[in-house]
Short mmCIF file of C-alpha atoms and ligand atoms in Angstrom, two decimals:
data_model
loop_
_atom_site.label_atom_id
_atom_site.label_comp_id
_atom_site.label_asym_id
_atom_site.label_seq_id
_atom_site.Cartn_x
_atom_site.Cartn_y
_atom_site.Cartn_z
CA MET A 1 14.26 -28.69 -36.74
CA HIS A 2 12.64 -28.33 -32.95
CA VAL A 3 14.80 -26.99 -30.79
CA CYS A 4 14.22 -27.06 -26.93
CA VAL A 5 16.04 -24.72 -24.80
CA LEU A 6 16.37 -25.21 -20.99
CA GLY A 7 16.84 -22.22 -18.99
CA ALA A 8 15.15 -18.49 -19.77
CA GLY A 9 18.36 -16.80 -18.16
CA ILE A 10 20.35 -14.78 -20.40
CA VAL A 11 21.74 -17.51 -21.93
CA GLY A 12 19.20 -19.06 -22.72
CA LEU A 13 17.17 -16.38 -24.28
CA ALA A 14 19.88 -15.27 -26.56
CA THR A 15 20.12 -18.95 -27.53
CA ALA A 16 16.68 -18.96 -28.54
CA TRP A 17 16.90 -15.67 -30.53
CA GLN A 18 19.77 -17.09 -32.07
CA LEU A 19 17.80 -20.09 -32.95
CA GLU A 20 14.33 -18.26 -34.15
CA ARG A 21 16.67 -16.35 -36.15
CA GLN A 22 18.16 -19.28 -38.04
CA GLY A 23 14.37 -20.70 -38.67
CA HIS A 24 14.16 -23.42 -36.29
CA GLN A 25 11.07 -23.85 -34.34
CA VAL A 26 11.93 -23.05 -30.31
CA THR A 27 10.16 -23.72 -27.37
CA VAL A 28 11.98 -22.26 -24.10
CA ILE A 29 11.54 -23.88 -20.54
CA ASP A 30 11.91 -22.55 -17.33
CA ARG A 31 10.91 -23.31 -13.75
CA ALA A 32 10.34 -19.35 -13.13
CA ALA A 33 10.21 -16.26 -14.70
CA PRO A 34 12.84 -14.90 -17.57
CA GLY A 35 16.09 -13.69 -15.34
CA ALA A 36 15.03 -14.86 -12.57
CA GLY A 37 18.18 -16.75 -11.90
CA ALA A 38 21.73 -15.27 -11.92
CA SER A 39 20.92 -12.76 -14.81
CA GLY A 40 18.30 -10.63 -12.98
CA GLY A 41 20.28 -8.53 -10.73
CA ASN A 42 23.63 -8.69 -11.95
CA GLY A 43 26.44 -5.87 -12.08
CA ALA A 44 25.01 -5.20 -15.42
CA GLN A 45 28.14 -4.76 -17.29
CA LEU A 46 28.75 -5.75 -20.78
CA SER A 47 32.62 -6.14 -20.05
CA TYR A 48 33.65 -7.10 -23.88
CA SER A 49 37.73 -5.91 -22.76
CA TYR A 50 37.84 -6.54 -19.23
CA VAL A 51 37.40 -10.44 -19.33
CA GLN A 52 40.60 -11.90 -16.90
CA PRO A 53 39.55 -14.73 -15.32
CA LEU A 54 39.61 -15.47 -11.10
CA ALA A 55 42.08 -17.87 -11.76
CA ASP A 56 45.20 -16.01 -12.02
CA PRO A 57 48.24 -16.58 -10.38
CA SER A 58 47.72 -13.32 -8.09
CA ILE A 59 45.11 -14.95 -6.53
CA TRP A 60 47.68 -17.36 -4.58
CA LYS A 61 49.37 -13.84 -2.76
CA GLN A 62 45.88 -12.62 -1.97
CA LEU A 63 44.26 -16.09 -0.75
CA PRO A 64 44.90 -15.91 3.01
CA LYS A 65 43.42 -12.43 3.58
CA LEU A 66 40.66 -13.29 1.27
CA LEU A 67 39.81 -16.13 2.99
CA LEU A 68 40.65 -14.87 6.64
CA SER A 69 39.25 -11.36 6.70
CA PRO A 70 35.61 -11.42 8.15
CA THR A 71 34.86 -8.34 5.49
CA SER A 72 36.62 -10.29 2.57
CA PRO A 73 34.19 -10.31 -0.58
CA LEU A 74 35.37 -13.87 -1.20
CA LYS A 75 33.97 -16.59 1.42
CA LEU A 76 34.08 -20.23 1.49
CA ARG A 77 32.20 -22.82 3.32
CA PRO A 78 33.45 -26.11 3.00
CA GLN A 79 30.92 -28.78 2.34
CA LEU A 80 30.21 -32.75 1.99
CA ASP A 81 30.03 -31.70 -1.71
CA PRO A 82 32.54 -33.65 -4.11
CA LEU A 83 31.96 -30.86 -6.60
CA GLN A 84 33.01 -28.02 -4.51
CA TRP A 85 36.46 -29.93 -3.85
CA ARG A 86 36.73 -30.75 -7.13
CA TRP A 87 35.90 -27.68 -8.49
CA GLY A 88 38.39 -26.10 -5.92
CA LEU A 89 41.14 -27.85 -6.60
CA ALA A 90 40.87 -27.45 -10.21
CA PHE A 91 40.47 -23.72 -9.73
CA LEU A 92 43.69 -23.62 -7.97
CA GLY A 93 45.26 -25.72 -10.64
CA ALA A 94 44.18 -22.94 -13.11
CA CYS A 95 45.84 -20.06 -11.47
CA ASN A 96 48.84 -19.59 -12.95
CA ALA A 97 50.28 -17.19 -15.91
CA GLN A 98 50.03 -19.73 -18.60
CA THR A 99 46.30 -21.02 -18.25
CA SER A 100 45.08 -17.27 -17.21
CA ARG A 101 46.65 -15.95 -20.48
CA ASP A 102 45.19 -18.83 -22.37
CA THR A 103 41.74 -18.42 -21.13
CA THR A 104 41.98 -14.29 -21.23
CA ALA A 105 42.69 -14.65 -25.12
CA GLN A 106 39.76 -16.82 -25.59
CA LEU A 107 37.24 -15.08 -23.68
CA LEU A 108 38.55 -11.51 -25.51
CA ALA A 109 37.69 -13.50 -29.00
CA LEU A 110 34.07 -14.96 -27.63
CA ALA A 111 33.47 -11.41 -25.93
CA ALA A 112 34.25 -9.99 -29.47
CA SER A 113 31.40 -11.69 -31.30
CA SER A 114 29.36 -11.02 -28.28
CA ARG A 115 29.56 -7.53 -28.92
CA THR A 116 28.89 -8.00 -32.40
CA GLU A 117 25.40 -10.25 -31.74
CA PHE A 118 24.28 -7.89 -28.91
CA GLU A 119 24.42 -4.83 -31.38
CA ALA A 120 22.32 -7.21 -34.03
CA MET A 121 19.80 -8.23 -31.18
CA GLN A 122 19.58 -4.64 -30.50
CA ALA A 123 19.10 -3.96 -34.32
CA ASP A 124 16.93 -6.66 -34.44
CA ILE A 125 14.54 -6.02 -31.18
CA ALA A 126 15.09 -2.58 -30.12
CA PRO A 127 15.10 -3.58 -26.44
CA ASP A 128 14.24 -0.88 -23.82
CA CYS A 129 17.14 -1.79 -21.50
CA ASP A 130 18.88 1.13 -20.38
CA PHE A 131 21.81 0.46 -22.50
CA SER A 132 24.77 2.79 -22.29
CA ALA A 133 28.02 2.77 -23.96
CA THR A 134 29.84 5.36 -21.77
CA GLY A 135 32.94 3.00 -20.89
CA LYS A 136 34.42 1.80 -17.59
CA LEU A 137 36.96 2.92 -15.22
CA VAL A 138 38.66 0.08 -12.68
CA LEU A 139 40.13 2.00 -9.90
CA TYR A 140 43.52 0.77 -7.97
CA ALA A 141 44.19 1.69 -4.77
CA GLY A 142 48.16 1.71 -4.36
CA ALA A 143 51.35 1.41 -6.79
CA ALA A 144 51.71 -2.52 -6.56
CA SER A 145 48.25 -2.93 -7.75
CA LEU A 146 48.27 -0.52 -10.53
CA GLU A 147 51.77 -1.99 -12.06
CA GLY A 148 49.83 -5.51 -11.61
CA ALA A 149 46.87 -3.80 -13.89
CA ARG A 150 49.63 -2.62 -16.41
CA ALA A 151 50.97 -5.96 -17.13
CA GLN A 152 47.43 -7.38 -17.68
CA LEU A 153 46.36 -4.16 -19.51
CA GLU A 154 49.83 -4.85 -22.07
CA LEU A 155 48.87 -8.85 -22.61
CA GLN A 156 45.17 -7.41 -23.50
CA ARG A 157 46.58 -4.92 -25.76
CA THR A 158 48.35 -7.19 -27.67
CA MET A 159 45.07 -9.46 -27.94
CA GLY A 160 43.32 -6.02 -29.48
CA SER A 161 41.84 -4.33 -26.73
CA GLU A 162 41.82 -0.56 -26.03
CA GLN A 163 42.60 0.38 -22.78
CA ARG A 164 45.03 2.93 -21.02
CA ILE A 165 46.13 3.63 -17.76
CA VAL A 166 44.63 7.04 -16.40
CA THR A 167 45.71 9.38 -13.23
CA PRO A 168 43.26 10.20 -10.68
CA ASP A 169 42.70 13.60 -12.06
CA GLU A 170 42.17 12.07 -15.59
CA CYS A 171 39.62 9.63 -13.74
CA ILE A 172 37.93 12.63 -12.02
CA ALA A 173 37.75 14.05 -15.76
CA ILE A 174 36.24 11.17 -16.98
CA GLU A 175 33.57 10.91 -13.93
CA PRO A 176 33.23 13.69 -12.31
CA ALA A 177 31.33 11.85 -9.57
CA LEU A 178 34.69 10.52 -8.15
CA ALA A 179 35.72 14.12 -7.15
CA ASP A 180 35.34 12.98 -3.75
CA TYR A 181 37.52 9.54 -4.02
CA ARG A 182 40.55 11.18 -5.14
CA GLY A 183 42.28 10.42 -2.53
CA GLN A 184 41.68 6.64 -2.50
CA MET A 185 42.97 5.86 -6.18
CA ALA A 186 46.23 5.57 -7.45
CA GLY A 187 45.24 5.50 -11.13
CA ALA A 188 42.78 3.48 -13.00
CA VAL A 189 42.35 1.56 -16.25
CA TYR A 190 40.16 2.90 -18.88
CA THR A 191 38.17 1.32 -21.39
CA PRO A 192 36.64 3.92 -23.43
CA SER A 193 34.38 1.36 -25.42
CA GLU A 194 32.55 -0.57 -22.47
CA CYS A 195 28.82 -0.83 -22.33
CA ALA A 196 25.95 -1.62 -19.63
CA ALA A 197 22.01 -2.46 -19.62
CA ASP A 198 19.72 -3.75 -16.85
CA CYS A 199 19.87 -7.75 -18.09
CA LEU A 200 16.36 -8.21 -16.82
CA LYS A 201 14.87 -5.76 -18.55
CA VAL A 202 16.90 -7.66 -21.92
CA CYS A 203 15.35 -10.65 -20.60
CA ALA A 204 12.24 -9.24 -20.69
CA GLU A 205 12.37 -7.96 -24.13
CA LEU A 206 13.60 -11.09 -25.42
CA MET A 207 11.06 -13.24 -24.12
CA ARG A 208 8.28 -10.42 -25.57
CA ALA A 209 10.10 -10.45 -28.96
CA LEU A 210 10.62 -14.09 -29.39
CA SER A 211 6.74 -14.88 -28.34
CA ALA A 212 5.26 -12.56 -30.87
CA ARG A 213 7.40 -14.67 -33.27
CA GLY A 214 6.15 -17.82 -32.04
CA VAL A 215 8.83 -19.11 -29.67
CA ARG A 216 6.48 -21.58 -26.93
CA PHE A 217 7.48 -20.46 -23.56
CA MET A 218 6.76 -22.67 -20.94
CA LEU A 219 7.78 -21.09 -17.53
CA GLY A 220 7.11 -22.33 -13.92
CA THR A 221 7.98 -25.72 -15.42
CA ASP A 222 10.43 -27.72 -13.67
CA VAL A 223 12.80 -30.05 -15.62
CA HIS A 224 13.77 -33.09 -13.71
CA GLY A 225 14.85 -35.55 -16.00
CA PHE A 226 15.43 -36.83 -19.63
CA ALA A 227 13.86 -40.13 -21.38
CA ARG A 228 16.34 -41.32 -23.80
CA SER A 229 15.90 -43.46 -27.21
CA GLU A 230 19.10 -45.08 -29.15
CA GLY A 231 21.76 -42.96 -27.64
CA ARG A 232 19.75 -39.71 -28.11
CA VAL A 233 17.33 -37.42 -25.85
CA ALA A 234 13.75 -38.06 -26.79
CA ALA A 235 12.41 -35.99 -24.45
CA VAL A 236 12.75 -33.72 -21.37
CA GLN A 237 10.60 -34.83 -18.40
CA THR A 238 8.70 -32.19 -16.57
CA ASN A 239 6.32 -31.36 -13.78
CA GLU A 240 4.00 -30.48 -17.22
CA GLY A 241 4.76 -33.79 -19.01
CA ASP A 242 7.54 -35.04 -21.39
CA VAL A 243 8.43 -32.13 -24.30
CA ARG A 244 9.62 -33.45 -26.94
CA ALA A 245 12.49 -32.02 -29.61
CA ASP A 246 14.80 -32.73 -32.12
CA ALA A 247 17.52 -31.14 -30.19
CA PHE A 248 17.97 -29.81 -26.62
CA VAL A 249 20.28 -26.87 -25.42
CA MET A 250 20.76 -26.98 -21.30
CA ALA A 251 21.51 -23.65 -20.21
CA LEU A 252 20.29 -23.79 -16.69
CA GLY A 253 23.03 -21.47 -15.04
CA SER A 254 24.42 -23.25 -11.69
CA ALA A 255 21.70 -25.66 -12.13
CA SER A 256 23.46 -27.41 -15.12
CA HIS A 257 25.89 -29.88 -13.09
CA LYS A 258 23.12 -31.47 -11.44
CA LEU A 259 20.73 -32.03 -14.81
CA GLY A 260 24.36 -32.72 -16.74
CA ARG A 261 25.02 -35.55 -14.14
CA ALA A 262 21.29 -37.30 -15.36
CA LEU A 263 23.10 -37.30 -18.79
CA GLY A 264 26.32 -38.91 -18.01
CA ALA A 265 28.21 -35.67 -18.48
CA TYR A 266 30.50 -33.97 -16.05
CA LEU A 267 29.93 -30.26 -16.06
CA PRO A 268 32.38 -28.32 -13.34
CA VAL A 269 29.95 -25.69 -13.23
CA TYR A 270 29.77 -24.30 -9.05
CA PRO A 271 27.27 -21.66 -7.89
CA LEU A 272 29.64 -18.56 -7.11
CA LYS A 273 27.19 -16.43 -4.84
CA GLY A 274 27.03 -12.57 -5.11
CA TYR A 275 25.28 -10.07 -4.36
CA SER A 276 23.69 -6.61 -5.57
CA ILE A 277 21.45 -3.78 -4.81
CA THR A 278 20.16 -1.48 -6.87
CA VAL A 279 19.47 2.29 -6.03
CA GLU A 280 17.66 5.38 -7.17
CA VAL A 281 20.22 8.46 -7.94
CA ASP A 282 20.29 11.83 -7.56
CA PRO A 283 19.44 13.36 -11.08
CA THR A 284 21.96 16.38 -10.62
CA PRO A 285 24.68 16.61 -12.81
CA GLY A 286 28.24 14.96 -11.27
CA ALA A 287 26.31 13.45 -8.19
CA ALA A 288 26.23 9.84 -9.77
CA PRO A 289 28.22 8.20 -11.97
CA ARG A 290 27.48 7.44 -15.65
CA VAL A 291 30.52 5.45 -16.71
CA ASN A 292 31.08 1.95 -15.07
CA VAL A 293 33.17 1.88 -12.32
CA THR A 294 35.02 -1.02 -10.64
CA ASP A 295 36.81 -0.51 -7.31
CA SER A 296 39.35 -3.04 -7.45
CA ALA A 297 40.33 -2.85 -3.55
CA ARG A 298 36.68 -3.24 -2.37
CA LYS A 299 35.77 -5.86 -5.70
CA VAL A 300 32.77 -4.04 -6.07
CA VAL A 301 31.06 -3.16 -9.52
CA PHE A 302 29.13 0.45 -9.93
CA ALA A 303 26.99 0.28 -13.46
CA ARG A 304 24.65 3.32 -14.14
CA ILE A 305 21.15 1.70 -15.69
CA GLY A 306 18.75 4.52 -16.49
CA SER A 307 17.85 6.65 -13.54
CA ARG A 308 19.25 3.63 -11.05
CA LEU A 309 22.35 2.84 -10.19
CA ARG A 310 23.61 -0.79 -9.88
CA VAL A 311 26.23 -1.84 -6.86
CA ALA A 312 27.43 -5.71 -7.28
CA GLY A 313 30.30 -7.62 -5.56
CA MET A 314 31.09 -10.49 -3.61
CA ALA A 315 31.80 -14.16 -4.65
CA GLU A 316 30.95 -17.04 -2.16
CA LEU A 317 31.35 -20.47 -2.60
CA VAL A 318 28.90 -21.65 0.21
CA GLY A 319 26.48 -24.06 -2.19
CA HIS A 320 22.97 -23.26 -3.31
CA ASP A 321 22.01 -21.01 -0.12
CA ALA A 322 20.16 -18.22 -1.54
CA SER A 323 20.01 -16.22 1.84
CA ILE A 324 20.77 -12.40 1.94
CA PRO A 325 23.00 -11.58 4.81
CA ALA A 326 22.13 -8.04 6.16
CA THR A 327 25.70 -7.60 6.32
CA ARG A 328 26.59 -7.99 2.91
CA ILE A 329 23.87 -5.85 1.86
CA GLU A 330 24.95 -3.00 4.48
CA THR A 331 29.07 -3.35 2.57
CA LEU A 332 27.68 -2.88 -0.87
CA ALA A 333 25.76 0.06 0.64
CA ALA A 334 28.77 1.38 2.17
CA ALA A 335 30.73 1.08 -0.67
CA THR A 336 28.23 3.68 -2.33
CA ARG A 337 28.45 5.82 0.52
CA ALA A 338 32.25 6.14 0.14
CA VAL A 339 33.21 6.14 -3.60
CA PHE A 340 30.11 7.85 -4.48
CA PRO A 341 28.74 10.15 -1.65
CA HIS A 342 26.10 12.12 -3.48
CA ALA A 343 25.00 9.32 -5.77
CA SER A 344 21.84 8.27 -3.90
CA ARG A 345 19.85 8.72 -0.71
CA LEU A 346 19.97 4.95 -0.54
CA GLU A 347 16.47 5.11 0.32
CA GLU A 348 15.33 1.57 -1.26
CA LEU A 349 18.14 -0.73 -1.89
CA HIS A 350 16.40 -3.77 -3.66
CA PRO A 351 19.09 -6.59 -2.10
CA TRP A 352 19.13 -9.40 -4.62
CA THR A 353 21.68 -12.48 -4.63
CA GLY A 354 22.37 -14.65 -7.77
CA MET A 355 24.77 -17.65 -8.38
CA ARG A 356 27.40 -17.55 -11.00
CA PRO A 357 27.61 -20.48 -13.34
CA ALA A 358 31.27 -20.76 -12.44
CA THR A 359 33.73 -22.95 -14.20
CA PRO A 360 37.08 -23.31 -12.83
CA LYS A 361 39.05 -21.43 -15.41
CA GLY A 362 36.33 -19.33 -16.18
CA LEU A 363 35.55 -20.61 -19.47
CA PRO A 364 31.98 -21.02 -20.55
CA ILE A 365 31.06 -24.68 -21.83
CA ILE A 366 29.62 -24.43 -25.15
CA GLY A 367 28.25 -27.27 -27.74
CA ARG A 368 28.02 -31.10 -27.52
CA LEU A 369 30.14 -33.26 -25.22
CA PRO A 370 31.81 -36.26 -25.15
CA GLY A 371 29.94 -38.98 -23.50
CA ALA A 372 26.51 -36.92 -23.79
CA PRO A 373 23.77 -37.61 -26.71
CA SER A 374 24.71 -35.47 -29.39
CA ASN A 375 21.55 -33.74 -29.88
CA MET A 376 22.12 -32.08 -26.25
CA LEU A 377 23.91 -29.17 -26.74
CA PHE A 378 25.30 -27.27 -23.45
CA ASN A 379 25.59 -23.57 -23.39
CA THR A 380 26.51 -22.86 -19.74
CA GLY A 381 29.19 -22.15 -17.15
CA HIS A 382 29.55 -18.53 -17.96
CA GLY A 383 30.43 -17.41 -14.71
CA ALA A 384 31.02 -13.91 -14.08
CA LEU A 385 30.30 -12.68 -17.60
CA GLY A 386 27.52 -14.43 -18.58
CA PHE A 387 25.61 -11.09 -19.75
CA THR A 388 28.80 -10.11 -21.71
CA LEU A 389 29.47 -13.62 -23.27
CA ALA A 390 25.80 -14.89 -23.57
CA PHE A 391 25.18 -13.62 -27.44
CA GLY A 392 28.53 -14.82 -28.80
CA SER A 393 28.06 -18.36 -26.94
CA ALA A 394 24.30 -18.35 -28.41
CA ARG A 395 26.12 -17.86 -31.82
CA GLN A 396 28.23 -20.89 -31.17
CA ILE A 397 25.28 -22.85 -30.77
CA ALA A 398 23.40 -21.55 -33.31
CA LEU A 399 26.08 -22.56 -35.81
CA ALA A 400 26.37 -26.21 -34.59
CA LEU A 401 22.62 -26.58 -34.90
CA ALA A 402 22.68 -25.22 -38.98
CA PRO A 403 21.05 -27.11 -41.64
CA SER A 404 24.52 -27.20 -43.14
CA ALA A 405 26.13 -28.27 -40.14
CA ALA A 406 26.83 -32.00 -39.91
CA THR A 407 24.85 -33.69 -37.03
CA PRO A 408 26.98 -36.87 -35.20
CA SER A 409 25.26 -39.49 -34.69
C1 FAD B 1 26.53 -10.61 -8.28
C2 FAD B 1 26.59 -10.85 -9.88
C3 FAD B 1 27.11 -9.94 -10.93
C4 FAD B 1 27.49 -10.04 -12.25
N1 FAD B 1 27.47 -9.43 -12.93
C5 FAD B 1 28.29 -9.39 -14.06
C6 FAD B 1 28.24 -8.52 -14.94
O1 FAD B 1 28.36 -7.05 -14.74
N2 FAD B 1 28.58 -8.54 -16.25
C7 FAD B 1 28.47 -10.01 -16.86
O2 FAD B 1 28.41 -10.17 -17.94
N3 FAD B 1 28.29 -10.91 -15.85
C8 FAD B 1 27.73 -10.80 -14.62
N4 FAD B 1 27.67 -11.38 -13.86
C9 FAD B 1 27.16 -13.06 -14.14
C10 FAD B 1 25.72 -13.55 -15.06
O3 FAD B 1 24.73 -12.77 -14.40
C11 FAD B 1 25.84 -15.06 -14.75
O4 FAD B 1 26.85 -15.13 -15.59
C12 FAD B 1 24.67 -15.20 -16.22
O5 FAD B 1 23.51 -14.46 -15.58
C13 FAD B 1 24.41 -16.56 -16.29
O6 FAD B 1 23.45 -16.72 -17.40
P1 FAD B 1 22.56 -18.25 -17.36
O7 FAD B 1 21.01 -17.82 -18.45
O8 FAD B 1 23.22 -18.96 -17.84
O9 FAD B 1 21.99 -18.53 -16.02
P2 FAD B 1 20.49 -17.97 -15.10
O10 FAD B 1 20.43 -16.80 -15.28
O11 FAD B 1 20.90 -18.79 -13.71
O12 FAD B 1 19.47 -19.15 -15.70
C14 FAD B 1 19.35 -19.97 -15.81
C15 FAD B 1 17.93 -20.63 -15.55
O13 FAD B 1 17.46 -21.99 -15.57
C16 FAD B 1 16.40 -22.17 -15.15
N5 FAD B 1 16.71 -23.85 -14.03
C17 FAD B 1 17.24 -23.73 -13.11
N6 FAD B 1 17.14 -25.24 -12.88
C18 FAD B 1 15.98 -25.37 -13.53
C19 FAD B 1 15.16 -26.60 -13.64
N7 FAD B 1 15.45 -27.67 -12.88
N8 FAD B 1 14.12 -26.54 -14.63
C20 FAD B 1 13.59 -25.61 -15.24
N9 FAD B 1 14.18 -24.39 -15.11
C21 FAD B 1 15.71 -24.23 -14.53
C22 FAD B 1 16.30 -20.88 -13.67
O14 FAD B 1 15.09 -21.00 -13.30
C23 FAD B 1 17.39 -19.97 -14.70
O15 FAD B 1 16.13 -18.92 -14.97
C24 FAD B 1 27.32 -11.26 -12.44
C25 FAD B 1 26.58 -12.27 -11.78
C26 FAD B 1 26.42 -11.96 -10.53
C27 FAD B 1 25.88 -13.34 -9.05
#
């Protein structure tokens, strides 16, 4: 079968890898380069056990401060966009304990399968991507927030996650570069099995390996519509002409809503804007972290990728505005100076912004959708966990297109 994958972010490329392995002829279309969307400069964390959705009941207490403080990591710029309002209301509707528990269970299952598939990809193509499996510490500043984390940890323990609460001294034993931050920590959740890698390098390596296996890449090619015939998609319409295939997979990240609409499908995917910086680290032992660290009070994540430190954070509902305000970058640099004062001279910051393709509940949309043509599959809406979940959701797409799978008419 000839399958055309729309989007060469981590989700589209993982999908192309799974489909090629399954014996399909694969074409990948993207208007830019692989990883040029949300995947390129993301937080670099393969967060298999730490999947708590943003839509959580704790948001209600934090919301006024998060929305009103000028230095808040969360920002809302109300727009005349019905999707923003519809998405926002659905998000608030999902901020309850039952929905958060159900979503956590589904995300943990998908993340576990994604870990297996990522490892299979590593064995298959041996990507050079600054991969590490040094674990993760999520720091909490106060006793109350640490207690809240304990409740989530207990919930996740019943779902198979291996995590434990550690004291500030234990934190420093696990990650000596946190020594100067001792006074700011009440404790942390430690997950020894978490990993990190440079997602942009994974994208580039997937393209290299897939090209060598005959996958066709149409880069610099903008998808703007679909030609339909007898209830199916016959071709995608692009600035390079029509591209025909037997089946299509939409993996267009935060652009999915717009193109889904052209097919009569409602995809509740809204851009949740974030930022990162990437700095060279001081190689002196103990200066820069080797373990992934999330500072929950600052809502900033730190991941070591080779000789660099990736620092990422913020969540803004501001539409598709791709500007990078200097204040956001300074906040990330200040967080780095505060948490890891010896990690880097912060000479070159490499500022970056990306749009998490977020659904209200935090669950990705994977497979066929009612009302949409049956040969169009969707693999989108991975929100804050796209790198983590990409290989598992790609596996689900491959299973849906396996020669043995029944094709609905
Ligand atoms: C600040 C930040 C930190 C993050 N940290 C982490 C993390 O630590 N761990 C984690 O698991 N996830 C993280 N994420 C989330 C993760 O990066 C995303 O979920 C993931 O990149 C989504 O991948 P994607 O392939 O769906 O979308 P994208 O990477 O955005 O890819 C979509 C592709 O579609 C292409 N495209 C769009 N429209 C068209 C069109 N009309 N025609 C042709 N091509 C088109 C784009 O060019 C793009 O290449 C983070 C995200 C951000 C923003």
